[in-house]
Tab-separated table of N, CA and C in Angstrom:
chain	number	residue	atom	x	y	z
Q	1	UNK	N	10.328	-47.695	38.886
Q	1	UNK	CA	11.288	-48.723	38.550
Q	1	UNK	C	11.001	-49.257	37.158
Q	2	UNK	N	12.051	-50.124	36.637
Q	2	UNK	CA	11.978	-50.541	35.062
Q	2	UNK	C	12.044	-52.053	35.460
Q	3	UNK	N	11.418	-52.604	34.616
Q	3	UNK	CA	11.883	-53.779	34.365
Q	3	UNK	C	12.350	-54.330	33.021
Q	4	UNK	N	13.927	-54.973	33.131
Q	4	UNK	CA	14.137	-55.138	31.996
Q	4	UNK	C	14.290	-56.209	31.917
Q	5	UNK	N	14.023	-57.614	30.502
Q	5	UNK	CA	14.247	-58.790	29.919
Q	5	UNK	C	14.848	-58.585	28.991
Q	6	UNK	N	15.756	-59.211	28.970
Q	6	UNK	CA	17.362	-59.082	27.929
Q	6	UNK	C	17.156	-60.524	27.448
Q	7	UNK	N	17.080	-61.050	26.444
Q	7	UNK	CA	16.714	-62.196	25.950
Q	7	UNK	C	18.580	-62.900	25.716
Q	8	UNK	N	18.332	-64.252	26.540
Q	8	UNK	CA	19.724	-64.487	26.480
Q	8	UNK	C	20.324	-63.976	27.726
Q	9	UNK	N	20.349	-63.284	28.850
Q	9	UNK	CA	20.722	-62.602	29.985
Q	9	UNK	C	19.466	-62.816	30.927
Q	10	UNK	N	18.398	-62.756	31.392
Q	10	UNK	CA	17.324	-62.524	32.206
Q	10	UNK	C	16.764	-61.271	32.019
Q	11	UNK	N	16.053	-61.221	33.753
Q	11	UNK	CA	15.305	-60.233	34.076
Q	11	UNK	C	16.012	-59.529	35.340
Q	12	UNK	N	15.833	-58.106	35.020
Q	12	UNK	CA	16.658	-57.373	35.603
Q	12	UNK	C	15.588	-56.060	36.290
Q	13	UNK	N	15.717	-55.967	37.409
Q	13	UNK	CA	14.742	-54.161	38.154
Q	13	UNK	C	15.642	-53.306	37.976
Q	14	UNK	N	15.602	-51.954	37.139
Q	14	UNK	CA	15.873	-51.352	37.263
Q	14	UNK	C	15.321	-50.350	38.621
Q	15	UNK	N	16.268	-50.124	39.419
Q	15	UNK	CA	15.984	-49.262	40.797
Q	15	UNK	C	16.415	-47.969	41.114
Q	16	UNK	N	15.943	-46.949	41.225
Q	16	UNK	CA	16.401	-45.716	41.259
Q	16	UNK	C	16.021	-44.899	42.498
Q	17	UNK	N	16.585	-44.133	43.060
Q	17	UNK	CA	16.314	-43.135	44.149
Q	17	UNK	C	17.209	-41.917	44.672
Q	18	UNK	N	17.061	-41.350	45.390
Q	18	UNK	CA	17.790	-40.310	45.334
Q	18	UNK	C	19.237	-40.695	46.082
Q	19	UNK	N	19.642	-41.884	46.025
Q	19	UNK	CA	20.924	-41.951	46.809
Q	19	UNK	C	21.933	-42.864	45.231
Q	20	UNK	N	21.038	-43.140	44.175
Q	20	UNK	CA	21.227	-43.459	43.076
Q	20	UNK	C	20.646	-44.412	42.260
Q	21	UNK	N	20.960	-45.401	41.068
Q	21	UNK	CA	20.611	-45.989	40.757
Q	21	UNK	C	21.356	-47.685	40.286
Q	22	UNK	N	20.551	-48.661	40.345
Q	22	UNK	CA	21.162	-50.069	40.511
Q	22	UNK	C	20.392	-50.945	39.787
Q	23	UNK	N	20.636	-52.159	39.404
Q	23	UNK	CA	20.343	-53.397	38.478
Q	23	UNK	C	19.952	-54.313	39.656
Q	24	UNK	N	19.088	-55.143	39.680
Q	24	UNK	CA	18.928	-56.424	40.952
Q	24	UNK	C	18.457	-57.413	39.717
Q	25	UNK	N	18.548	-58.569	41.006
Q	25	UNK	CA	17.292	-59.779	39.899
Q	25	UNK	C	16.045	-59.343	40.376
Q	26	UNK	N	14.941	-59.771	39.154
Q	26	UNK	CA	13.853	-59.816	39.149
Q	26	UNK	C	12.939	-59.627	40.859
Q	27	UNK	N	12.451	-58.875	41.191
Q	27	UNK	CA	11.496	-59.116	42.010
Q	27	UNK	C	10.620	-59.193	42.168
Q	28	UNK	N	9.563	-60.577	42.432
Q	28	UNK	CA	8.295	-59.989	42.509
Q	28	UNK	C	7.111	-59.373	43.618
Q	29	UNK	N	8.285	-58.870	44.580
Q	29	UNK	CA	7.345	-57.710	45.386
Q	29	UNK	C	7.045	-56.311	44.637
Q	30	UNK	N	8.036	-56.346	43.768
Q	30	UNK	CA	8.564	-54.516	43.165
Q	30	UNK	C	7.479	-54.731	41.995
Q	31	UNK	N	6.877	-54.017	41.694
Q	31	UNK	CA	5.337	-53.575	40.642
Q	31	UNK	C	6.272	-52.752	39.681
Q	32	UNK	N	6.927	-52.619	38.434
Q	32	UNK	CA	7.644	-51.850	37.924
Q	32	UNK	C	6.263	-50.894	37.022
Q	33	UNK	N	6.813	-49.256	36.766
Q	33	UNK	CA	6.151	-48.776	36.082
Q	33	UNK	C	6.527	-48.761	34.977
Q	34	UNK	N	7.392	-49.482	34.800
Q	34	UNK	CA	7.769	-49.694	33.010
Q	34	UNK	C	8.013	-51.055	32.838
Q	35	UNK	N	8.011	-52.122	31.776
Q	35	UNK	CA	8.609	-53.089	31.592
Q	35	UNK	C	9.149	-52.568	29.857
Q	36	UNK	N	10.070	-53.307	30.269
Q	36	UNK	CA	10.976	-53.154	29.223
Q	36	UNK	C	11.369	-54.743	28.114
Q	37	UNK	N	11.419	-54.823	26.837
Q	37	UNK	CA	11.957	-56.011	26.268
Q	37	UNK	C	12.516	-56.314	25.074
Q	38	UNK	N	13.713	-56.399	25.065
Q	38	UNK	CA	15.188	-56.331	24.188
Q	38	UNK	C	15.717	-57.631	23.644
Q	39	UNK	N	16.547	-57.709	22.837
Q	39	UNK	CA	17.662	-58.697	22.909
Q	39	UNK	C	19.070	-58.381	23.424
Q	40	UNK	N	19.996	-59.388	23.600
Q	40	UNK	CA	20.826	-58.647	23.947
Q	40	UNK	C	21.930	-58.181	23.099
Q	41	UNK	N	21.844	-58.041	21.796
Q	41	UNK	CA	22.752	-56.759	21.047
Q	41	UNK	C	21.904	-55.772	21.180
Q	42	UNK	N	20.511	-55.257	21.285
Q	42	UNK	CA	19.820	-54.123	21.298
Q	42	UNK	C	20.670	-53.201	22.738
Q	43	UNK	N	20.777	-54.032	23.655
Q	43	UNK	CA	21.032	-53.629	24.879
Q	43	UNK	C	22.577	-53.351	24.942
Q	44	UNK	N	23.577	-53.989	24.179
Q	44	UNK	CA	24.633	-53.680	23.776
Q	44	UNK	C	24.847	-52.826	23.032
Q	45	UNK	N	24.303	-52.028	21.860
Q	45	UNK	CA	24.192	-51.181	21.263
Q	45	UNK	C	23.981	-50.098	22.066
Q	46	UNK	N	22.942	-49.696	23.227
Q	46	UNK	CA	22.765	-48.653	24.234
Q	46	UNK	C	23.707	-48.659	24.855
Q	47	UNK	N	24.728	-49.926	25.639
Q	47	UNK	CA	25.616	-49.325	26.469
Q	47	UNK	C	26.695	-49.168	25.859
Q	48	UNK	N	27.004	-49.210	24.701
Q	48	UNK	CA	27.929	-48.614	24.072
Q	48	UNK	C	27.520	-47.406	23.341
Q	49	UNK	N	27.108	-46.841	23.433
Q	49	UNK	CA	26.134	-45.811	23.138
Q	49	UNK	C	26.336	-45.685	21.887
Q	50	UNK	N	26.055	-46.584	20.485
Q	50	UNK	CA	25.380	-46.636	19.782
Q	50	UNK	C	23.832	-46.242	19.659
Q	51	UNK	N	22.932	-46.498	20.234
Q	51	UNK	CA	21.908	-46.377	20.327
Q	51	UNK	C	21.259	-45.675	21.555
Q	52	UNK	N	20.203	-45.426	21.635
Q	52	UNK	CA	19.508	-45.054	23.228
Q	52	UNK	C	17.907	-45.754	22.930
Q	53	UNK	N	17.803	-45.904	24.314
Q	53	UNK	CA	16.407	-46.608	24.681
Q	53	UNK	C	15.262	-46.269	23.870
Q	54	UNK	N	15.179	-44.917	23.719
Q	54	UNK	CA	13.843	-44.654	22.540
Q	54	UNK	C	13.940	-44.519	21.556
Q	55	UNK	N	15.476	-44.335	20.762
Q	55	UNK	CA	15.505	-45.024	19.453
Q	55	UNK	C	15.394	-46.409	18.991
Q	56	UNK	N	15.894	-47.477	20.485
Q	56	UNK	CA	15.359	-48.811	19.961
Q	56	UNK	C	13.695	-48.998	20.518
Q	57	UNK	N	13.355	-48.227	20.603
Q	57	UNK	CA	11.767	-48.292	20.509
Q	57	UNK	C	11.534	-48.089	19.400
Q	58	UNK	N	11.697	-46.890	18.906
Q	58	UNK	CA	11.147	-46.292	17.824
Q	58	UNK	C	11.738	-47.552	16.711
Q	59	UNK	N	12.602	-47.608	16.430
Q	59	UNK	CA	13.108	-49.052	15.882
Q	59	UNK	C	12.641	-50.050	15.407
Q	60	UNK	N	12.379	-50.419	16.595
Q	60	UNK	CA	11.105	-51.633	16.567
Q	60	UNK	C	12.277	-53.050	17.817
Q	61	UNK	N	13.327	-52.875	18.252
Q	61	UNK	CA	13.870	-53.454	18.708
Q	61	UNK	C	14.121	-53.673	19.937
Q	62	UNK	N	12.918	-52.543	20.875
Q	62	UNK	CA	12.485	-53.228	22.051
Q	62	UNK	C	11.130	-52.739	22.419
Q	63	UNK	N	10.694	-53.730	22.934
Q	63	UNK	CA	9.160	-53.784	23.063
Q	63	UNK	C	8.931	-52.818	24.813
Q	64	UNK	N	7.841	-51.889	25.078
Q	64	UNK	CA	7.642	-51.678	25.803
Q	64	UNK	C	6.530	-51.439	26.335
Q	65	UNK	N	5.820	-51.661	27.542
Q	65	UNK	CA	4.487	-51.265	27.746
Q	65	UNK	C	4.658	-50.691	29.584
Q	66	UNK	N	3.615	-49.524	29.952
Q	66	UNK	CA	3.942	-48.722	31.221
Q	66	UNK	C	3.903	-46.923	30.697
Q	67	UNK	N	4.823	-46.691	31.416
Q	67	UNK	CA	4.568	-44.979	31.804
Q	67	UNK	C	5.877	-44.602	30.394
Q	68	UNK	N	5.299	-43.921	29.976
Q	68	UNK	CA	6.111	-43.425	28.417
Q	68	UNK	C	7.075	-42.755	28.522
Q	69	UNK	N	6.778	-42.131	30.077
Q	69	UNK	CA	7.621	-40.119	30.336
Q	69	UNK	C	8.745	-40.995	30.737
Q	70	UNK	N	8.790	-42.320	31.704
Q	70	UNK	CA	9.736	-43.390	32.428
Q	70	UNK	C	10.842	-43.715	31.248
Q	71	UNK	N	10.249	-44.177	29.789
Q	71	UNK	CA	11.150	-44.550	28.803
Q	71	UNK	C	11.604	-43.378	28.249
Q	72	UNK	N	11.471	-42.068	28.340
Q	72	UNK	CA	12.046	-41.131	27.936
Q	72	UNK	C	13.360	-40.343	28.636
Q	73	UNK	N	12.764	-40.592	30.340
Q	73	UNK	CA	13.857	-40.362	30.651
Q	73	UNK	C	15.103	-41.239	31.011
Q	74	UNK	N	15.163	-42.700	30.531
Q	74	UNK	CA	16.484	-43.617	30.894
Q	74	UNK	C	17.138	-43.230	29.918
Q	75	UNK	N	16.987	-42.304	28.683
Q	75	UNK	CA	17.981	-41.734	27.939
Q	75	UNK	C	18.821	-40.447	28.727
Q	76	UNK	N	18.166	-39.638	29.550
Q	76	UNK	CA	18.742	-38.926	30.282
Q	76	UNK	C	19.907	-39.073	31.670
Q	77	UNK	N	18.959	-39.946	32.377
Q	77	UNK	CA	19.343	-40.446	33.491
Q	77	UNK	C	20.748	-41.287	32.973
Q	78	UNK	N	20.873	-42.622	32.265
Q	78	UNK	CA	21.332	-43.141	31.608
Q	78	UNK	C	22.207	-42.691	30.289
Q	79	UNK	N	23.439	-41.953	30.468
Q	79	UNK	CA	24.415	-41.535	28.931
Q	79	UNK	C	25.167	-42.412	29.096
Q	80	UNK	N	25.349	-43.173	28.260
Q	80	UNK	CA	26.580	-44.116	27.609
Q	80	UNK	C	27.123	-43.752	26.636
C-alpha cells in the first residue's frame, strides 16, 4: 500500500489487490510500504498526465521514503 499526503487535501491509503485498486482515509492499522509527499498541483499534474510519480521525484516535487520498486510501479499501474 501507498500512503499519500497531498498538502492542502489530506492523507490518503493507497490500496491495491487483485480485485483492484482504491483511495481511503488515512489508516492507522494499514503499515504502508511507501509513503508518499506532494502538493497538490504536483498531484494534479500526474492526474492529468502531465507528469508521472517518478518524474516528480526525480524533480524534487515529491518527497518519498519506503520500497523504491512500489514508486516505480504507480507509473504503470496508474496511466493518466
Amino acid at each position: 500500500s501507498v500512503r499519500m499526503h497531498i498538502e492542502e487535501e489530506g492523507c490518503w491509503d493507497l490500496v491495491a489487490n487483485s480485485q483492484g485498486a482504491w483511495l481511503s482515509p488515512e489508516s492507522e492499522a494499514l503499515i504502508p510500504a511507501v509513503e508518499i509527499r506532494l502538493d497538490k498541483e504536483a498531484m494534479d499534474r500526474i492526474l492529468e498526465g502531465r507528469a508521472t510519480f517518478l518524474k516528480s521525484f526525480m524533480v524534487g516535487d515529491m518527497k518519498m521514503t519506503g520500497d523504491f520498486q512500489a514508486l516505480r510501479s504507480l507509473d504503470q499501474v496508474f496511466r493518466f
